Coordinates of C-alpha atoms and ligand atoms in Angstrom, one line a residue:
X37 CA 6.9 16.1 -9.2
X38 CA 9.9 17.0 -7.0
X39 CA 12.7 19.2 -8.4
X40 CA 15.1 16.2 -8.0
X41 CA 12.9 14.0 -10.2
X42 CA 12.3 16.8 -12.8
X43 CA 16.1 17.2 -13.1
X44 CA 16.6 13.4 -13.4
X45 CA 14.0 13.2 -16.2
X46 CA 15.7 16.1 -18.0
X47 CA 19.0 14.4 -18.1
X48 CA 18.2 10.7 -18.1
X49 CA 18.1 9.2 -21.6
X50 CA 17.4 5.5 -20.6
X51 CA 14.7 3.6 -22.3
X52 CA 11.1 3.8 -21.0
X53 CA 9.2 2.7 -19.1
X54 CA 11.0 3.4 -15.8
X55 CA 10.1 4.5 -12.3
X56 CA 12.1 7.2 -10.5
X57 CA 11.7 7.6 -6.8
X58 CA 12.9 10.6 -4.7
X59 CA 14.1 9.1 -1.4
X60 CA 13.9 12.6 0.2
X61 CA 10.1 12.5 -0.5
X62 CA 9.9 9.1 1.1
X63 CA 11.6 10.5 4.1
X64 CA 9.3 13.6 4.4
X65 CA 6.2 11.4 4.0
X66 CA 7.4 9.2 6.8
X67 CA 8.2 12.3 9.0
X68 CA 4.8 13.8 8.3
X69 CA 3.1 10.7 9.5
X70 CA 5.3 10.5 12.6
X71 CA 4.7 14.1 13.4
X72 CA 0.9 13.8 13.0
X73 CA 0.7 10.5 15.1
X74 CA 3.6 10.7 17.5
X75 CA 2.1 7.9 19.7
X76 CA 2.0 5.4 16.9
X77 CA 5.0 3.3 16.0
X78 CA 5.3 3.1 12.2
X79 CA 5.7 -0.3 10.5
X80 CA 6.2 0.5 6.8
X81 CA 4.2 -2.0 4.7
X82 CA 7.1 -3.4 2.6
X83 CA 4.9 -4.7 -0.2
X84 CA 4.1 -1.1 -1.4
X85 CA 7.7 -0.7 -2.5
X86 CA 10.4 -3.1 -1.2
X87 CA 13.3 -1.6 -3.0
X88 CA 16.5 -1.7 -1.0
X89 CA 17.1 2.1 -1.1
X90 CA 13.6 2.7 0.3
X91 CA 14.1 0.2 3.1
X92 CA 17.6 1.5 3.8
X93 CA 16.3 5.1 4.1
X94 CA 13.6 4.0 6.5
X95 CA 16.0 1.9 8.6
X96 CA 18.0 5.1 9.0
X97 CA 14.8 6.8 10.3
X98 CA 14.3 3.9 12.8
X99 CA 11.2 2.7 11.1
X100 CA 9.8 -0.7 11.9
X101 CA 8.5 -3.0 9.1
X102 CA 5.4 -5.0 8.2
X103 CA 6.4 -7.9 6.1
X104 CA 4.0 -10.2 4.2
X105 CA 6.4 -13.1 3.4
X106 CA 9.7 -14.5 4.5
X107 CA 11.3 -13.0 1.5
X108 CA 10.1 -9.5 2.6
X109 CA 11.5 -10.3 6.1
X110 CA 14.9 -11.1 4.4
X111 CA 14.7 -7.8 2.5
X112 CA 14.3 -5.9 5.7
X113 CA 17.2 -7.7 7.4
X114 CA 19.4 -7.1 4.3
X115 CA 18.6 -3.4 4.6
X116 CA 19.8 -3.4 8.2
X117 CA 16.5 -3.7 10.1
X118 CA 16.5 -5.3 13.5
X119 CA 14.4 -8.5 13.5
X120 CA 12.7 -7.1 16.7
X121 CA 11.4 -4.3 14.4
X122 CA 9.7 -6.6 12.0
X123 CA 6.1 -7.7 12.1
X124 CA 5.1 -10.7 10.0
X125 CA 1.7 -9.3 9.2
X126 CA 0.2 -11.7 6.7
X127 CA -2.5 -13.8 8.2
X128 CA -1.8 -16.5 5.6
X129 CA 1.7 -18.0 6.0
X130 CA 3.4 -21.4 5.3
X131 CA 4.6 -23.2 8.4
X132 CA 8.0 -23.3 6.9
X133 CA 8.1 -19.6 6.4
X134 CA 7.0 -19.0 10.0
X135 CA 9.8 -21.2 11.2
X136 CA 12.3 -19.4 9.1
X137 CA 11.2 -15.9 10.3
X138 CA 11.3 -17.1 13.9
X139 CA 14.8 -18.5 13.3
X140 CA 15.7 -15.0 11.9
X141 CA 14.6 -13.4 15.2
X142 CA 11.1 -12.2 14.3
X143 CA 8.8 -12.4 17.3
X144 CA 5.6 -10.6 16.2
X145 CA 3.0 -12.4 14.0
X146 CA -0.5 -11.8 12.7
X147 CA -3.3 -14.3 12.5
X148 CA -7.0 -14.4 12.0
X149 CA -7.9 -18.1 12.3
X150 CA -7.5 -21.2 14.4
X151 CA -5.5 -22.9 11.7
X152 CA -2.9 -20.1 11.6
X153 CA -2.7 -20.0 15.4
X154 CA -1.8 -23.7 15.4
X155 CA 1.1 -23.1 13.0
X156 CA 2.3 -20.1 15.1
X157 CA 2.2 -22.1 18.4
X158 CA 4.3 -24.8 16.8
X159 CA 6.8 -22.8 14.7
X160 CA 7.0 -19.5 16.6
X161 CA 6.6 -20.6 20.2
X162 CA 6.3 -17.9 22.8
X163 CA 5.9 -15.1 20.2
X164 CA 3.7 -12.1 20.5
X165 CA 0.7 -12.5 18.2
X166 CA -2.1 -10.2 17.1
X167 CA -5.5 -11.1 15.8
X168 CA -6.9 -9.2 12.8
X169 CA -10.6 -8.3 12.9
X170 CA -12.9 -7.8 9.9
X171 CA -13.7 -4.3 8.9
X172 CA -16.1 -2.9 6.4
X173 CA -13.7 -1.2 3.9
X174 CA -16.4 1.3 2.8
X175 CA -14.8 4.4 1.3
X176 CA -11.6 2.6 0.1
X177 CA -10.6 2.9 -3.6
X178 CA -8.7 -0.4 -3.2
X179 CA -10.6 -2.4 -0.7
X180 CA -9.0 -5.5 0.9
X181 CA -12.4 -7.1 1.0
X182 CA -13.4 -10.0 3.2
X183 CA -10.3 -11.9 2.6
X184 CA -8.7 -10.9 5.9
X185 CA -9.9 -10.7 9.5
X186 CA -12.5 -12.6 11.6
X187 CA -15.6 -11.7 13.6
X188 CA -15.2 -10.1 17.0
X189 CA -16.3 -13.2 19.0
X190 CA -13.9 -15.4 17.1
X191 CA -11.1 -12.9 17.7
X192 CA -11.8 -13.0 21.4
X193 CA -11.8 -16.8 21.5
X194 CA -8.6 -17.1 19.4
X195 CA -6.8 -14.6 21.7
X196 CA -7.8 -16.8 24.7
X197 CA -6.6 -19.9 22.7
X198 CA -3.3 -18.1 21.9
X199 CA -2.6 -17.7 25.6
X200 CA -3.4 -21.4 26.3
X201 CA -1.0 -22.4 23.6
X202 CA 1.9 -20.5 25.1
X203 CA 1.8 -17.6 22.8
X204 CA 1.6 -14.0 24.0
X205 CA -1.9 -12.6 23.0
X206 CA -0.4 -9.2 22.3
X207 CA -2.8 -7.2 20.1
X208 CA -5.7 -6.6 17.8
X209 CA -5.3 -5.3 14.3
X210 CA -7.5 -4.2 11.4
X211 CA -7.1 -2.6 7.9
X212 CA -9.7 -0.2 6.7
X213 CA -8.9 -0.7 3.0
X214 CA -6.2 0.8 0.9
X215 CA -6.5 4.4 -0.5
X216 CA -9.0 5.0 2.3
X217 CA -10.2 8.6 2.0
X218 CA -12.7 8.6 4.8
X219 CA -11.1 9.2 8.3
X220 CA -14.3 8.1 10.1
X221 CA -13.5 4.5 9.0
X222 CA -10.8 4.3 11.6
X223 CA -13.2 5.6 14.3
X224 CA -15.6 2.7 13.5
X225 CA -12.8 0.1 13.5
X226 CA -11.2 1.4 16.7
X227 CA -14.6 1.1 18.4
X228 CA -14.9 -2.5 17.2
X229 CA -11.4 -3.4 18.4
X230 CA -12.1 -1.8 21.8
X231 CA -15.0 -4.2 22.3
X232 CA -12.6 -7.1 22.0
X233 CA -10.2 -5.4 24.4
X234 CA -13.0 -5.1 27.0
X235 CA -14.2 -8.6 26.4
X236 CA -10.7 -10.0 26.9
X237 CA -10.0 -8.0 30.0
X238 CA -13.1 -9.5 31.6
X239 CA -11.6 -12.9 30.9
X240 CA -8.3 -12.0 32.5
X241 CA -6.3 -11.1 29.3
X242 CA -4.7 -7.6 29.1
X243 CA -4.3 -6.8 25.4
X244 CA -1.4 -4.3 25.0
X245 CA -1.4 -3.3 21.4
X246 CA -3.8 -1.9 18.7
X247 CA -2.6 -2.1 15.1
X248 CA -4.5 0.4 13.1
X249 CA -3.2 -0.9 9.7
X250 CA -2.4 1.1 6.6
X251 CA -4.8 2.7 4.1
X252 CA -3.7 6.3 4.4
X253 CA -4.3 7.8 0.9
X254 CA -2.1 9.3 -1.7
X255 CA -3.1 12.1 -4.1
X256 CA -4.2 10.7 -7.5
X257 CA -6.2 12.2 -10.4
X258 CA -9.3 14.2 -9.3
X259 CA -8.9 13.1 -5.8
X260 CA -8.8 15.8 -3.1
X261 CA -7.8 13.7 -0.1
X262 CA -8.0 15.0 3.4
X263 CA -4.6 16.0 5.0
X264 CA -2.7 13.5 7.2
X265 CA -3.8 15.5 10.3
X266 CA -7.5 14.8 9.5
X267 CA -6.7 11.1 9.9
X268 CA -4.6 11.6 12.9
X269 CA -7.3 13.7 14.6
X270 CA -10.0 11.1 13.9
X271 CA -7.8 8.3 15.2
X272 CA -6.7 10.1 18.4
X273 CA -10.3 11.2 19.1
X274 CA -11.5 7.6 18.8
X275 CA -8.6 6.3 20.9
X276 CA -9.5 8.7 23.7
X277 CA -13.2 8.0 23.5
X278 CA -12.7 4.2 23.7
X279 CA -9.6 3.8 25.8
X280 CA -9.6 7.0 28.0
X281 CA -6.2 7.5 29.6
X282 CA -5.3 3.9 29.3
X283 CA -4.1 3.8 25.7
X284 CA -2.6 0.6 24.4
X285 CA 0.6 0.8 22.3
X286 CA -0.4 1.9 18.8
X287 CA 1.0 0.6 15.5
X288 CA 0.3 1.9 12.0
X289 CA 1.3 0.2 8.8
X290 CA 1.4 2.8 6.0
X291 CA 2.6 1.6 2.6
X292 CA 1.0 3.7 -0.2
X293 CA 1.2 7.0 1.8
X294 CA 5.0 6.6 2.2
X295 CA 6.0 5.8 -1.3
X296 CA 3.3 6.6 -3.9
X297 CA 3.9 10.4 -4.2
X298 CA 7.6 9.9 -4.1
X299 CA 7.6 8.2 -7.5
X300 CA 7.1 9.2 -11.1
X301 CA 6.7 6.7 -14.0
X302 CA 8.1 7.8 -17.3
X303 CA 6.4 6.2 -20.3
X304 CA 6.3 6.8 -24.0
X305 CA 3.4 7.0 -26.4
X306 CA 3.7 4.1 -28.8
X307 CA 0.6 4.8 -30.9
X308 CA -2.3 7.2 -31.2
X309 CA -5.1 5.7 -33.3
X310 CA -8.8 5.8 -34.3
X311 CA -11.0 2.8 -34.9
X312 CA -13.3 4.5 -37.5
X313 CA -13.8 7.7 -39.4
X314 CA -16.4 8.9 -36.9
X315 CA -15.0 12.2 -35.5
X316 CA -16.7 11.9 -32.2
X317 CA -15.1 8.6 -31.2
X318 CA -12.3 8.9 -28.7
X319 CA -8.8 8.3 -29.8
X320 CA -6.9 5.3 -28.5
X321 CA -3.6 6.1 -26.9
X322 CA -1.2 3.2 -26.3
X323 CA 1.6 3.7 -23.7
X324 CA 4.7 1.5 -23.4
X325 CA 3.4 0.4 -20.0
X326 CA 0.1 -1.2 -19.1
X327 CA -1.5 -3.5 -16.6
X328 CA 1.2 -6.2 -17.0
X329 CA 4.1 -3.7 -16.8
X330 CA 3.2 -2.6 -13.3
X331 CA -0.1 -0.8 -13.5
X332 CA -2.2 -3.6 -12.0
X333 CA -4.0 -1.1 -9.7
X334 CA -5.8 0.3 -12.8
X335 CA -8.0 -2.8 -12.5
X336 CA -11.6 -1.5 -12.6
X337 CA -10.0 2.0 -13.1
X338 CA -9.6 2.0 -9.3
X339 CA -6.4 4.0 -9.0
X340 CA -6.1 6.9 -11.5
X341 CA -2.6 8.2 -12.0
X342 CA -2.4 11.9 -13.0
X343 CA -0.8 12.2 -16.4
X344 CA 1.7 14.9 -17.5
X345 CA 2.5 15.5 -21.2
X346 CA 5.0 17.8 -22.9
X347 CA 2.1 20.0 -24.1
X348 CA 1.3 23.0 -22.0
X349 CA -1.7 23.6 -19.8
X350 CA -3.6 25.4 -22.6
X351 CA -3.1 22.7 -25.3
X352 CA -6.3 21.6 -26.9
X353 CA -7.5 18.4 -25.3
X354 CA -9.8 15.5 -26.3
X355 CA -11.2 12.3 -24.9
X356 CA -9.0 9.2 -25.0
X357 CA -9.0 5.5 -24.1
X358 CA -5.6 4.7 -22.7
X359 CA -4.2 1.2 -23.2
X360 CA -1.0 -0.7 -22.6
X361 CA 1.3 -2.2 -25.2
X362 CA 0.6 -6.0 -24.8
X363 CA -1.5 -8.2 -27.0
X364 CA -4.0 -8.9 -24.1
X365 CA -7.5 -7.4 -24.4
X366 CA -7.6 -6.8 -20.7
X367 CA -4.6 -4.5 -21.0
X368 CA -6.7 -1.3 -21.1
X369 CA -5.9 1.3 -18.4
X370 CA -8.7 3.8 -18.6
X371 CA -11.8 3.7 -20.8
X372 CA -14.8 4.9 -18.6
X373 CA -13.4 7.5 -16.3
X374 CA -13.0 10.4 -18.6
X375 CA -9.3 10.9 -19.3
X376 CA -8.5 13.7 -21.8
X377 CA -5.1 14.1 -23.5
X378 CA -3.7 16.8 -25.9
X379 CA -5.0 16.5 -29.5
X380 CA -1.4 16.9 -30.6
X381 CA -0.1 13.9 -28.7
X382 CA 2.0 11.6 -31.0
X383 CA 4.1 8.5 -30.9
X384 CA 7.5 9.0 -29.2
X385 CA 6.1 11.7 -26.8
X386 CA 7.3 11.1 -23.2
X387 CA 4.5 11.1 -20.7
X388 CA 4.7 11.0 -16.9
X389 CA 2.4 9.1 -14.6
X390 CA 2.5 10.8 -11.2
X391 CA 2.1 9.2 -7.7
X392 CA 3.4 5.9 -9.1
X393 CA 5.9 5.0 -6.4
X394 CA 3.7 2.4 -4.6
X395 CA 2.3 -0.9 -5.9
X396 CA 3.9 -0.6 -9.4
X397 CA 7.4 -2.2 -9.7
X398 CA 6.4 -5.4 -7.9
X399 CA 3.3 -5.8 -9.9
X400 CA 5.2 -6.0 -13.2
X401 CA 5.1 -9.3 -15.0
X402 CA 8.2 -11.3 -15.8
X403 CA 8.4 -10.7 -19.5
X404 CA 4.8 -11.1 -20.8
X405 CA 5.0 -10.5 -24.6
X406 CA 8.8 -10.2 -24.1
X407 CA 8.5 -6.8 -22.3
X408 CA 11.1 -6.6 -19.5
X409 CA 10.0 -5.9 -15.9
X410 CA 9.8 -2.2 -15.0
X411 CA 13.2 -0.6 -14.4
X412 CA 13.7 1.5 -11.3
X413 CA 15.8 4.4 -10.2
X414 CA 16.2 5.7 -6.6
X415 CA 17.7 9.2 -6.2
Ligands
PLP648 C1 -1.1 -3.8 2.3 C2 -1.1 -3.7 3.8 C3 -0.7 -2.5 4.4 C4 -0.4 -1.2 3.6 O1 -1.6 -0.7 3.2 P1 -1.6 0.8 2.5 O2 -3.0 1.0 2.0 O3 -0.6 0.7 1.3 O4 -1.1 1.8 3.5 C5 -0.7 -2.5 5.8 N1 -1.0 -3.6 6.5 C6 -1.3 -4.8 5.9 C7 -1.6 -5.9 6.8 C8 -1.4 -4.9 4.6 O5 -1.7 -6.0 4.0

């Protein structure tokens, strides 16, 4: 927790749950990545946290942006981004949204299929396009699965087809999976992408850009993640190995690593209960935020937020099951991964979930059970 957030929490009396984000931390995360990978242009993945103050701060730092929808394109423009600095990076887009982004000046688009290429040729003529290849996603706590990307031979053929359709076959992209803690995953993916570059060069197409995606991890509970330099080293070693002195332009699309650790979620204990008289059964602790209030990434207990309570480090602890406040049986946050909370914890206690600045506010439901969407503060 940054001093600025600590002071905000000391003085702010607003109703929980709410998220507070320190924009200076957003900035320092961005600068750390830029320092570690100076050759890569940063396209912030807007979906991680699209709040106007975040986008505005990043515009001020001359960041570029990876948008997943036309609405996200509009958010970037409203924050002052140049349309030339926006990549429409979703491989699944409505034709109408492609046309609207094109009309707004966006000229860089992702695709991974013949169907999407058709749409781009028609509604974004002459644009630069990049093809996403499949990667393995091993080592990622929040894998993006097989939903995106295509096989290498297909990527090659689609890039050739792009040129025939009057588009600019500009680059190859991949994403190694979100919260990826294994730097070697980038080495493998860079090697695969390089094969497509070579294949296309033989066929007379010079690919100019490699998009290394996002996936850079944040620190959550129990997770010692390698420092940003470990990822940068692995990436640059692989780039040199596969491309020598002839490096293509490099793009990265960090989301989580820019905003997660900049945010703290303040929640309140609603109830501490037991289900029987058996003393060895864990207590149930119900927070006023759950899966539907913004903590969707607790699905399968994948993302584990560190929890701070008002009780000191030497408070007596005991095992708990942590759940949200809604009347849905799926609204359990942590049951199997060994959370312990102070025995003295009681209703009304304020509890902080750390590293909560990414993938929370936009995952909040619109009033399920009457609970309002998560409120947000940017300081
Ligand atoms: C979600 C996403 C990102 C951001 O991923 P992080 O793991 O948050 O860094 C980047 N690029 C694309 C195409 C994405 O879908």
